[in-house]
Short mmCIF file of C-alpha atoms in Angstrom, two decimals:
data_model
loop_
_atom_site.label_atom_id
_atom_site.label_comp_id
_atom_site.label_asym_id
_atom_site.label_seq_id
_atom_site.Cartn_x
_atom_site.Cartn_y
_atom_site.Cartn_z
CA UNK A 165 -57.37 -18.41 -13.77
CA UNK A 166 -55.87 -17.55 -10.41
CA UNK A 167 -55.90 -14.03 -8.95
CA UNK A 168 -54.77 -11.40 -9.81
CA UNK A 169 -55.06 -12.62 -13.41
CA UNK A 170 -58.64 -13.04 -14.59
CA UNK A 171 -60.92 -12.73 -17.61
CA UNK A 172 -60.93 -8.91 -17.37
CA UNK A 173 -57.16 -8.59 -17.09
CA UNK A 174 -55.48 -6.48 -19.78
CA UNK A 175 -53.97 -8.51 -22.59
CA UNK A 176 -50.50 -7.12 -21.89
CA UNK A 177 -50.78 -8.35 -18.28
CA UNK A 178 -51.94 -11.79 -19.40
CA UNK A 179 -48.97 -11.98 -21.78
CA UNK A 180 -46.56 -10.96 -19.01
CA UNK A 181 -48.02 -13.54 -16.62
CA UNK A 182 -47.63 -16.25 -19.27
CA UNK A 183 -43.99 -15.28 -19.84
CA UNK A 184 -43.37 -15.39 -16.06
CA UNK A 185 -44.99 -18.86 -15.95
CA UNK A 186 -47.60 -17.63 -13.47
CA UNK A 187 -50.40 -18.91 -15.69
CA UNK A 188 -50.46 -21.33 -18.60
CA UNK A 189 -51.84 -20.51 -22.06
CA UNK A 190 -54.03 -23.59 -21.61
CA UNK A 191 -55.57 -22.14 -18.44
CA UNK A 192 -56.16 -18.84 -20.17
CA UNK A 193 -57.83 -20.45 -23.18
CA UNK A 194 -59.99 -22.69 -20.99
CA UNK A 195 -61.12 -19.68 -18.95
CA UNK A 196 -62.39 -17.83 -22.01
CA UNK A 197 -63.92 -20.93 -23.61
CA UNK A 198 -65.89 -21.58 -20.41
CA UNK A 199 -67.12 -18.00 -20.37
CA UNK A 200 -68.14 -18.31 -24.00
CA UNK A 201 -70.16 -21.42 -23.09
CA UNK A 202 -71.84 -19.54 -20.24
CA UNK A 203 -72.51 -16.13 -21.77
CA UNK A 204 -72.62 -16.38 -25.53
CA UNK A 205 -76.01 -18.13 -25.82
CA UNK A 206 -77.53 -14.92 -24.39
CA UNK A 207 -75.42 -12.44 -26.34
CA UNK A 208 -74.36 -14.00 -29.68
CA UNK A 209 -70.81 -12.69 -30.01
CA UNK A 210 -69.31 -15.70 -31.81
CA UNK A 211 -70.37 -17.14 -35.16
CA UNK A 212 -67.59 -19.73 -35.44
CA UNK A 213 -65.86 -21.65 -32.69
CA UNK A 214 -62.93 -23.98 -33.17
CA UNK A 215 -62.43 -25.04 -29.55
CA UNK A 216 -60.29 -28.08 -30.36
CA UNK A 217 -57.97 -25.93 -32.50
CA UNK A 218 -57.85 -23.26 -29.79
CA UNK A 219 -56.85 -25.81 -27.15
CA UNK A 220 -54.26 -27.36 -29.48
CA UNK A 221 -52.70 -23.95 -30.19
CA UNK A 222 -52.76 -23.10 -26.47
CA UNK A 223 -51.03 -26.39 -25.62
CA UNK A 224 -48.34 -25.70 -28.21
CA UNK A 225 -47.90 -22.22 -26.74
CA UNK A 226 -47.51 -23.74 -23.27
CA UNK A 227 -44.82 -26.10 -24.55
CA UNK A 228 -42.99 -23.14 -26.13
CA UNK A 229 -42.95 -21.37 -22.74
CA UNK A 230 -41.26 -24.40 -21.20
CA UNK A 231 -38.69 -24.61 -24.00
CA UNK A 232 -37.87 -20.88 -24.04
CA UNK A 233 -34.41 -20.09 -22.69
CA UNK A 234 -35.58 -16.58 -21.79
CA UNK A 235 -39.02 -14.92 -21.63
CA UNK A 236 -37.65 -12.46 -24.18
CA UNK A 237 -37.52 -15.30 -26.71
CA UNK A 238 -41.33 -15.35 -26.82
CA UNK A 239 -43.41 -13.00 -28.99
CA UNK A 240 -45.17 -10.13 -27.21
CA UNK A 241 -48.64 -11.69 -26.91
CA UNK A 242 -47.58 -15.31 -26.64
CA UNK A 243 -50.54 -17.51 -25.67
CA UNK A 244 -53.11 -14.70 -25.45
CA UNK A 245 -56.48 -15.55 -27.09
CA UNK A 246 -57.94 -13.14 -29.64
CA UNK A 247 -61.16 -13.49 -31.66
CA UNK A 248 -61.24 -12.35 -35.29
CA UNK A 249 -64.13 -10.50 -36.94
CA UNK A 250 -65.86 -12.62 -39.58
CA UNK A 251 -64.92 -10.30 -42.45
CA UNK A 252 -61.36 -11.57 -42.94
CA UNK A 253 -59.91 -15.03 -43.50
CA UNK A 254 -58.44 -17.34 -40.91
CA UNK A 255 -56.90 -20.42 -42.53
CA UNK A 256 -59.08 -23.49 -42.01
CA UNK A 257 -62.15 -21.54 -40.89
CA UNK A 258 -65.07 -20.32 -43.03
CA UNK A 259 -65.61 -16.61 -43.63
CA UNK A 260 -69.30 -15.76 -43.89
CA UNK A 261 -69.01 -11.96 -44.15
CA UNK A 262 -72.21 -12.06 -42.08
CA UNK A 263 -74.14 -13.28 -45.13
CA UNK A 264 -76.46 -16.21 -45.74
CA UNK A 265 -75.31 -16.03 -49.36
CA UNK A 266 -71.60 -16.50 -48.63
CA UNK A 267 -69.48 -19.41 -49.78
CA UNK A 268 -68.61 -21.21 -46.53
CA UNK A 269 -65.63 -23.13 -47.85
CA UNK A 270 -62.86 -22.90 -45.23
CA UNK A 271 -60.22 -20.31 -46.11
CA UNK A 272 -57.01 -21.68 -47.61
CA UNK A 273 -54.82 -18.93 -46.15
CA UNK A 274 -55.08 -16.24 -43.49
CA UNK A 275 -55.34 -12.52 -44.20
CA UNK A 276 -52.05 -10.65 -43.57
CA UNK A 277 -53.68 -9.02 -40.51
CA UNK A 278 -54.34 -12.44 -39.00
CA UNK A 279 -50.81 -13.56 -39.82
CA UNK A 280 -49.43 -10.55 -37.93
CA UNK A 281 -51.56 -11.43 -34.93
CA UNK A 282 -50.36 -15.05 -34.99
CA UNK A 283 -46.73 -13.98 -35.44
CA UNK A 284 -47.15 -11.84 -32.32
CA UNK A 285 -48.21 -14.92 -30.35
CA UNK A 286 -51.98 -14.50 -30.31
CA UNK A 287 -54.14 -17.65 -30.37
CA UNK A 288 -57.18 -17.17 -32.66
CA UNK A 289 -60.18 -17.76 -30.37
CA UNK A 290 -62.99 -17.96 -32.92
CA UNK A 291 -64.78 -15.60 -35.27
CA UNK A 292 -67.10 -12.84 -34.13
CA UNK A 293 -70.40 -11.65 -35.51
CA UNK A 294 -70.77 -8.79 -37.95
CA UNK A 295 -73.53 -7.23 -39.98
CA UNK A 296 -73.60 -8.49 -43.54
CA UNK A 297 -70.50 -7.15 -45.34
CA UNK A 298 -70.02 -4.79 -42.38
CA UNK A 299 -72.54 -2.42 -43.97
CA UNK A 300 -74.61 -1.53 -40.88
CA UNK A 301 -73.73 -0.66 -37.25
CA UNK A 302 -75.54 -3.63 -35.68
CA UNK A 303 -75.85 -7.37 -36.27
CA UNK A 304 -79.41 -8.61 -36.78
CA UNK A 305 -79.33 -10.93 -39.78
CA UNK A 306 -80.65 -14.14 -41.23
CA UNK A 307 -77.15 -15.56 -41.35
CA UNK A 308 -75.86 -14.82 -37.85
CA UNK A 309 -78.93 -13.93 -35.80
CA UNK A 310 -79.21 -11.07 -33.32
CA UNK A 311 -76.20 -9.85 -31.32
CA UNK A 312 -77.14 -8.20 -28.02
CA UNK A 313 -75.53 -5.73 -25.65
CA UNK A 314 -74.18 -7.16 -22.39
CA UNK A 315 -75.20 -3.84 -20.80
CA UNK A 316 -78.84 -4.28 -21.86
CA UNK A 317 -79.73 -7.27 -24.07
CA UNK A 318 -82.73 -5.36 -25.39
CA UNK A 319 -80.30 -3.02 -27.16
CA UNK A 320 -77.74 -3.36 -29.94
CA UNK A 321 -74.04 -3.65 -29.01
CA UNK A 322 -73.24 -1.52 -32.05
CA UNK A 323 -71.34 -2.70 -35.06
CA UNK A 324 -70.45 -3.73 -37.48
CA UNK A 325 -67.86 -5.27 -35.10
CA UNK A 326 -70.74 -6.38 -32.89
CA UNK A 327 -69.33 -9.65 -31.62
CA UNK A 328 -65.93 -8.10 -30.93
CA UNK A 329 -67.46 -5.48 -28.65
CA UNK A 330 -69.62 -8.00 -26.82
CA UNK A 331 -66.78 -10.49 -26.34
CA UNK A 332 -64.43 -7.98 -24.71
CA UNK A 333 -67.06 -6.17 -22.63
CA UNK A 334 -68.46 -9.44 -21.23
CA UNK A 335 -65.05 -10.94 -20.47
CA UNK A 336 -65.13 -13.60 -23.18
CA UNK A 337 -61.85 -12.25 -24.62
CA UNK A 338 -59.16 -9.85 -23.40
CA UNK A 339 -59.31 -7.85 -26.64
CA UNK A 340 -60.67 -8.53 -30.12
CA UNK A 341 -59.92 -7.79 -33.75
CA UNK A 342 -62.33 -5.30 -35.32
CA UNK A 343 -62.66 -3.39 -38.58
CA UNK A 344 -63.84 0.15 -39.26
CA UNK A 345 -65.13 1.50 -42.58
CA UNK A 346 -67.60 4.05 -41.19
CA UNK A 347 -67.25 3.70 -37.43
CA UNK A 348 -67.28 -0.04 -36.85
CA UNK A 349 -64.49 -0.01 -34.26
CA UNK A 350 -65.53 3.20 -32.51
CA UNK A 351 -69.30 2.57 -32.44
CA UNK A 352 -69.16 -0.79 -30.60
CA UNK A 353 -66.46 0.66 -28.35
CA UNK A 354 -68.89 3.38 -27.30
CA UNK A 355 -71.84 1.01 -26.96
CA UNK A 356 -69.88 -1.47 -24.83
CA UNK A 357 -67.69 0.80 -22.68
CA UNK A 358 -64.43 0.00 -24.47
CA UNK A 359 -61.47 1.67 -26.15
CA UNK A 360 -61.60 1.62 -29.95
CA UNK A 361 -58.89 3.14 -32.15
CA UNK A 362 -59.32 3.54 -35.91
CA UNK A 363 -55.81 3.97 -37.32
CA UNK A 364 -54.80 6.36 -40.07
CA UNK A 365 -55.64 5.20 -43.60
CA UNK A 366 -52.81 2.93 -44.75
CA UNK A 367 -51.30 2.39 -41.29
CA UNK A 368 -52.51 -1.23 -41.28
CA UNK A 369 -52.05 -3.19 -44.51
CA UNK A 370 -54.59 -5.81 -45.57
CA UNK A 371 -54.30 -8.06 -48.59
CA UNK A 372 -56.07 -5.32 -50.58
CA UNK A 373 -57.16 -1.72 -50.03
CA UNK A 374 -60.76 -1.90 -48.77
CA UNK A 375 -63.32 0.46 -50.37
CA UNK A 376 -60.86 3.15 -51.50
CA UNK A 377 -59.23 3.13 -48.08
CA UNK A 378 -62.37 3.83 -46.03
CA UNK A 379 -61.84 0.60 -44.06
CA UNK A 380 -59.06 -0.55 -41.77
CA UNK A 381 -58.38 -3.09 -39.04
CA UNK A 382 -57.78 -2.48 -35.35
CA UNK A 383 -58.96 -3.84 -32.03
CA UNK A 384 -61.44 -3.09 -29.28
CA UNK A 385 -59.97 -3.35 -25.81
CA UNK A 386 -60.61 -2.40 -22.20
CA UNK A 387 -57.54 -0.21 -21.77
CA UNK A 388 -55.39 2.18 -23.78
CA UNK A 389 -52.15 0.25 -23.36
CA UNK A 390 -53.72 -2.85 -24.95
CA UNK A 391 -54.85 -0.83 -27.96
CA UNK A 392 -51.37 0.70 -28.27
CA UNK A 393 -49.56 -2.63 -28.04
CA UNK A 394 -51.96 -4.21 -30.54
CA UNK A 395 -51.32 -1.36 -32.97
CA UNK A 396 -47.61 -2.14 -32.76
CA UNK A 397 -48.50 -5.61 -34.03
CA UNK A 398 -50.85 -4.43 -36.77
CA UNK A 399 -48.74 -1.53 -38.01
CA UNK A 400 -45.75 -3.67 -38.88
CA UNK A 401 -44.47 -2.66 -42.31
CA UNK A 402 -45.69 -4.92 -45.12
CA UNK A 403 -43.10 -4.90 -47.95
CA UNK A 404 -45.66 -6.41 -50.36
CA UNK A 405 -48.07 -3.49 -49.90
CA UNK A 406 -47.06 -0.26 -51.64
CA UNK A 407 -49.34 1.73 -49.30
CA UNK A 408 -47.74 0.37 -46.10
CA UNK A 409 -45.58 3.03 -44.37
CA UNK A 410 -42.35 2.25 -42.52
CA UNK A 411 -42.82 1.38 -38.87
CA UNK A 412 -42.54 4.41 -36.54
CA UNK A 413 -39.26 4.90 -34.68
CA UNK A 414 -40.94 4.60 -31.29
CA UNK A 415 -43.45 1.90 -30.42
CA UNK A 416 -47.02 2.97 -29.83
CA UNK A 417 -46.97 1.17 -26.48
CA UNK A 418 -44.05 3.32 -25.34
CA UNK A 419 -45.57 6.51 -26.75
CA UNK A 420 -48.93 5.88 -25.06
CA UNK A 421 -47.55 6.16 -21.52
CA UNK A 422 -45.56 9.34 -22.19
CA UNK A 423 -47.17 12.68 -21.35
CA UNK A 424 -48.82 14.43 -24.27
CA UNK A 425 -47.20 17.70 -25.39
CA UNK A 426 -48.26 20.68 -23.29
CA UNK A 427 -50.87 23.18 -24.40
CA UNK A 428 -52.61 21.22 -27.15
CA UNK A 429 -55.22 23.08 -29.23
CA UNK A 430 -58.53 21.25 -28.75
CA UNK A 431 -61.46 21.80 -31.10
CA UNK A 432 -65.03 20.73 -30.45
CA UNK A 433 -67.83 19.45 -32.68
CA UNK A 434 -71.13 18.57 -31.00
CA UNK A 435 -73.62 19.48 -33.74
CA UNK A 436 -74.36 16.68 -36.18
CA UNK A 437 -72.54 17.06 -39.53
CA UNK A 438 -75.87 16.02 -41.10
CA UNK A 439 -78.65 18.50 -40.23
CA UNK A 440 -81.80 17.15 -38.66
CA UNK A 441 -80.07 14.57 -36.45
CA UNK A 442 -80.36 15.48 -32.79
CA UNK A 443 -77.61 14.63 -30.31
CA UNK A 444 -78.61 12.87 -27.09
CA UNK A 445 -77.75 14.85 -23.94
CA UNK A 446 -75.79 11.86 -22.62
CA UNK A 447 -73.50 12.11 -25.64
CA UNK A 448 -72.86 15.83 -25.18
CA UNK A 449 -72.28 15.14 -21.46
CA UNK A 450 -69.44 12.80 -22.47
CA UNK A 451 -67.89 15.63 -24.49
CA UNK A 452 -68.27 18.08 -21.60
CA UNK A 453 -66.51 15.71 -19.18
CA UNK A 454 -63.68 15.23 -21.66
CA UNK A 455 -63.19 18.94 -22.23
CA UNK A 456 -63.06 19.65 -18.49
CA UNK A 457 -60.43 16.95 -18.02
CA UNK A 458 -58.33 18.26 -20.91
CA UNK A 459 -58.56 21.85 -19.66
CA UNK A 460 -57.52 20.69 -16.18
CA UNK A 461 -54.46 19.08 -17.77
CA UNK A 462 -53.42 22.40 -19.31
CA UNK A 463 -54.78 22.05 -22.84
CA UNK A 464 -56.62 24.86 -24.61
CA UNK A 465 -60.09 24.89 -26.12
CA UNK A 466 -60.23 26.80 -29.39
CA UNK A 467 -63.28 28.23 -31.12
CA UNK A 468 -62.12 27.41 -34.64
CA UNK A 469 -64.74 25.51 -36.62
CA UNK A 470 -63.86 22.47 -38.68
CA UNK A 471 -64.49 23.26 -42.41
CA UNK A 472 -67.15 20.63 -42.87
CA UNK A 473 -68.49 19.75 -46.31
CA UNK A 474 -72.19 20.20 -46.92
CA UNK A 475 -74.29 17.29 -45.74
CA UNK A 476 -75.35 16.53 -49.31
CA UNK A 477 -71.72 16.43 -50.46
CA UNK A 478 -70.58 14.25 -47.56
CA UNK A 479 -73.42 11.75 -47.90
CA UNK A 480 -73.14 11.61 -51.71
CA UNK A 481 -69.42 10.88 -51.79
CA UNK A 482 -69.46 8.47 -48.85
CA UNK A 483 -72.39 6.44 -50.13
CA UNK A 484 -71.02 6.20 -53.68
CA UNK A 485 -67.93 4.53 -52.21
CA UNK A 486 -69.88 2.59 -49.56
CA UNK A 487 -72.20 1.07 -52.16
CA UNK A 488 -69.36 -1.10 -53.51
CA UNK A 489 -68.45 -2.55 -50.10
CA UNK A 490 -69.74 -6.00 -51.09
CA UNK A 491 -67.72 -6.14 -54.32
CA UNK A 492 -65.29 -9.03 -54.52
CA UNK A 493 -66.90 -11.06 -51.74
CA UNK A 494 -67.31 -14.70 -52.86
CA UNK A 495 -70.99 -15.61 -52.81
CA UNK A 496 -72.50 -19.04 -53.27
CA UNK A 497 -76.04 -17.64 -53.56
CA UNK A 498 -76.34 -13.88 -54.31
CA UNK A 499 -80.13 -14.11 -53.98
CA UNK A 500 -79.74 -14.72 -50.23
CA UNK A 501 -78.01 -11.39 -49.63
CA UNK A 502 -79.96 -9.06 -47.30
CA UNK A 503 -82.32 -6.58 -49.03
CA UNK A 504 -80.34 -3.46 -48.05
CA UNK A 505 -77.14 -4.92 -49.51
CA UNK A 506 -78.94 -5.93 -52.69
CA UNK A 507 -80.12 -2.30 -52.90
CA UNK A 508 -76.55 -1.07 -52.37
CA UNK A 509 -75.32 -3.42 -55.10
CA UNK A 510 -78.02 -2.19 -57.50
CA UNK A 511 -77.13 1.44 -56.71
CA UNK A 512 -73.45 0.72 -57.33
CA UNK A 513 -74.16 -0.95 -60.66
CA UNK A 514 -76.17 2.08 -61.75
CA UNK A 515 -73.04 4.27 -61.51
CA UNK A 516 -70.74 4.06 -64.54
CA UNK A 517 -66.97 3.85 -64.09
CA UNK A 518 -66.41 7.49 -65.14
CA UNK A 519 -68.87 8.74 -62.53
CA UNK A 520 -67.36 6.48 -59.90
CA UNK A 521 -63.87 7.81 -60.63
CA UNK A 522 -65.23 11.36 -60.36
CA UNK A 523 -66.74 10.50 -56.97
CA UNK A 524 -63.39 9.15 -55.78
CA UNK A 525 -61.71 12.37 -56.86
CA UNK A 526 -64.34 14.50 -55.12
CA UNK A 527 -63.96 12.46 -51.94
CA UNK A 528 -60.20 13.05 -52.01
CA UNK A 529 -60.72 16.78 -52.58
CA UNK A 530 -63.24 16.89 -49.73
CA UNK A 531 -60.78 15.08 -47.49
CA UNK A 532 -57.98 17.50 -48.27
CA UNK A 533 -60.13 20.55 -47.47
CA UNK A 534 -61.14 19.11 -44.12
CA UNK A 535 -57.64 17.96 -43.12
CA UNK A 536 -56.02 21.26 -44.17
CA UNK A 537 -58.50 23.10 -41.97
CA UNK A 538 -57.96 20.61 -39.17
CA UNK A 539 -54.17 20.91 -38.99
CA UNK A 540 -54.36 24.71 -39.26
CA UNK A 541 -56.85 24.98 -36.41
CA UNK A 542 -56.37 22.10 -33.98
CA UNK A 543 -54.15 19.40 -32.61
CA UNK A 544 -57.21 17.40 -31.52
CA UNK A 545 -60.93 17.45 -32.18
CA UNK A 546 -63.43 16.14 -29.61
CA UNK A 547 -66.88 14.91 -30.72
CA UNK A 548 -69.49 12.49 -29.44
CA UNK A 549 -68.76 9.02 -30.78
CA UNK A 550 -72.46 8.58 -31.55
CA UNK A 551 -75.36 11.03 -31.62
CA UNK A 552 -77.53 8.56 -29.71
CA UNK A 553 -77.47 5.90 -27.04
CA UNK A 554 -77.44 2.31 -28.37
CA UNK A 555 -80.81 1.78 -30.06
CA UNK A 556 -83.24 -0.98 -29.23
CA UNK A 557 -82.99 -4.24 -31.14
CA UNK A 558 -84.99 -3.91 -34.34
CA UNK A 559 -85.18 -0.11 -34.32
CA UNK A 560 -83.38 0.01 -37.67
CA UNK A 561 -86.25 -1.78 -39.42
CA UNK A 562 -88.60 1.22 -39.58
CA UNK A 563 -89.58 1.81 -43.20
CA UNK A 564 -87.43 -0.98 -44.64
CA UNK A 565 -90.45 -2.86 -45.93
CA UNK A 566 -91.02 -0.08 -48.45
CA UNK A 567 -87.38 0.95 -48.94
CA UNK A 568 -84.50 -1.35 -47.94
CA UNK A 569 -82.12 1.63 -47.97
CA UNK A 570 -84.00 2.99 -44.95
CA UNK A 571 -81.79 0.64 -42.91
CA UNK A 572 -78.82 2.88 -43.69
CA UNK A 573 -80.68 6.14 -43.08
CA UNK A 574 -81.95 4.82 -39.76
CA UNK A 575 -78.31 4.18 -38.82
CA UNK A 576 -77.14 7.76 -39.38
CA UNK A 577 -77.36 8.76 -35.67
CA UNK A 578 -74.91 5.97 -34.84
CA UNK A 579 -72.33 6.82 -37.50
CA UNK A 580 -72.76 10.51 -38.28
CA UNK A 581 -69.70 11.59 -36.25
CA UNK A 582 -67.46 8.66 -37.13
CA UNK A 583 -67.87 8.22 -40.89
CA UNK A 584 -66.45 11.65 -41.77
CA UNK A 585 -63.03 10.53 -40.53
CA UNK A 586 -63.12 7.39 -42.65
CA UNK A 587 -63.44 9.73 -45.63
CA UNK A 588 -60.55 11.93 -44.44
CA UNK A 589 -58.48 8.93 -43.33
CA UNK A 590 -57.57 10.53 -39.99
CA UNK A 591 -56.94 8.46 -36.87
CA UNK A 592 -59.75 8.58 -34.31
CA UNK A 593 -60.31 6.88 -30.97
CA UNK A 594 -63.42 6.31 -28.86
CA UNK A 595 -62.91 6.16 -25.10
CA UNK A 596 -65.65 5.38 -22.53
CA UNK A 597 -65.39 8.52 -20.39
CA UNK A 598 -69.05 8.66 -19.35
CA UNK A 599 -71.67 6.39 -17.80
CA UNK A 600 -75.24 7.60 -18.25
CA UNK A 601 -77.04 7.30 -14.91
CA UNK A 602 -80.52 7.31 -16.45
CA UNK A 603 -79.97 4.35 -18.78
CA UNK A 604 -77.05 2.65 -17.02
CA UNK A 605 -75.18 2.61 -20.35
CA UNK A 606 -71.59 3.56 -21.19
CA UNK A 607 -71.10 6.53 -23.49
CA UNK A 608 -67.97 7.12 -25.55
CA UNK A 609 -66.34 10.27 -26.78
CA UNK A 610 -64.40 10.44 -30.06
CA UNK A 611 -61.02 12.16 -30.28
CA UNK A 612 -59.53 12.84 -33.71
CA UNK A 613 -55.94 13.78 -34.61
CA UNK A 614 -54.03 14.69 -37.74
CA UNK A 615 -52.94 11.85 -40.05
CA UNK A 616 -50.24 9.57 -38.59
CA UNK A 617 -50.68 10.96 -35.04
CA UNK A 618 -51.94 7.83 -33.33
CA UNK A 619 -49.20 8.46 -30.75
CA UNK A 620 -50.89 11.70 -29.72
CA UNK A 621 -54.34 10.08 -29.59
CA UNK A 622 -53.03 7.31 -27.35
CA UNK A 623 -51.31 9.77 -25.02
CA UNK A 624 -54.48 11.83 -24.62
CA UNK A 625 -56.62 8.71 -24.22
CA UNK A 626 -54.23 7.50 -21.51
CA UNK A 627 -54.56 10.88 -19.76
CA UNK A 628 -58.37 10.53 -19.83
CA UNK A 629 -58.14 6.93 -18.60
CA UNK A 630 -56.37 8.23 -15.49
CA UNK A 631 -58.59 11.30 -15.03
CA UNK A 632 -61.92 9.56 -15.74
CA UNK A 633 -61.22 5.88 -14.98
CA UNK A 634 -63.45 3.20 -16.44
CA UNK A 635 -61.55 -0.03 -15.71
CA UNK A 636 -63.84 -1.14 -12.88
CA UNK A 637 -67.11 -0.99 -14.84
CA UNK A 638 -68.72 -4.32 -15.71
CA UNK A 639 -71.88 -4.95 -17.71
CA UNK A 640 -74.73 -6.85 -16.01
CA UNK A 641 -74.31 -9.83 -18.36
CA UNK A 642 -70.69 -10.73 -17.61
#
């Protein structure tokens, strides 16, 4: 693609250039497909490529540009490529759910999330790697192989939206679909130096409610305005989903570039919600930088503590719900499921329906206590996104030979700050405010708001993007 449009251009700028006929959707698609050819053998971001279908869709998009009477006749992301995480269906493509045991029959129809993307003009670019069933924050599996960080291929890129984070960070896509049930948008955003917004529970409607509402779709992107504009696409009201709220009066893209309200109350949480998990100094440094920037902008730090549940209560309720994450996934060979997911399935089957319903109720009660304390004490809460830097490939395996569930416990430092807000359903965003000089790795900070206040999160993230800019950072493998 010709300057100033290139593989690291924001998606909204690519879309505008296509509408102005400065670049063709075919050129854009070819650019990213070439970069996938060059970079993906080293990184493993994509598990399914449909290059012929991508080029056909791009050619049809180019013809639509020529036919359009006005650029305003085209959808907002017309001709912009977007990969889809391999946990939801794209018509005509297989969905593996990251599992060697999955039925690989091509999907007959697309998930409503994918249909919204296509209606907005996006061209599906392929499917990206994920841990099996999205259960772990890294992708190292029999089915899809090892996904590696473009910042340091010896380390994980985070997950479970591993391929999404790699693809955007390495310039193989302008932004990418991701999903988050315990941190799987925010964790790879932190690991890869990206923006990752988990919307409020219910803001984005799927075909079904995933794991009692723990999970939701979003994107990882390189800039706040892309995440805001993508949320406008995803948050479109779905009249067939009773849990889908009406669309907000103002677009998220418009809200994101407005100044945040003055004098926001900013809370801080830097101690792990689960005792015994240390927090890396690079992660607390990211929080410190964020707090200084917010104070400089006129916002107020408050000493109020978030009313956290006990660690035992939080882990018990989250894992009871998390254990059923693989339910309903079509499997051709259940015996080929990874050992940790077989252990989760066995644990889920050991809980009777009465006990499960009690756990759901307790999780809702826990959520209400936390959110009531949140809205009484803060407008925003700042935490590290992760308690650690991205671990080395294979680090999660310690102890799994004796106990497959050790894979989850070994992942706690990656998800200990994010998973709480899947339980409460609050919106949370990770932004890459820090770059650790010792490791050369990006480090994200998580900002949390009250339910339905994605507008406020985007405004504050945009403020930080200007105060602590990250747009010029590129990973070594890009």
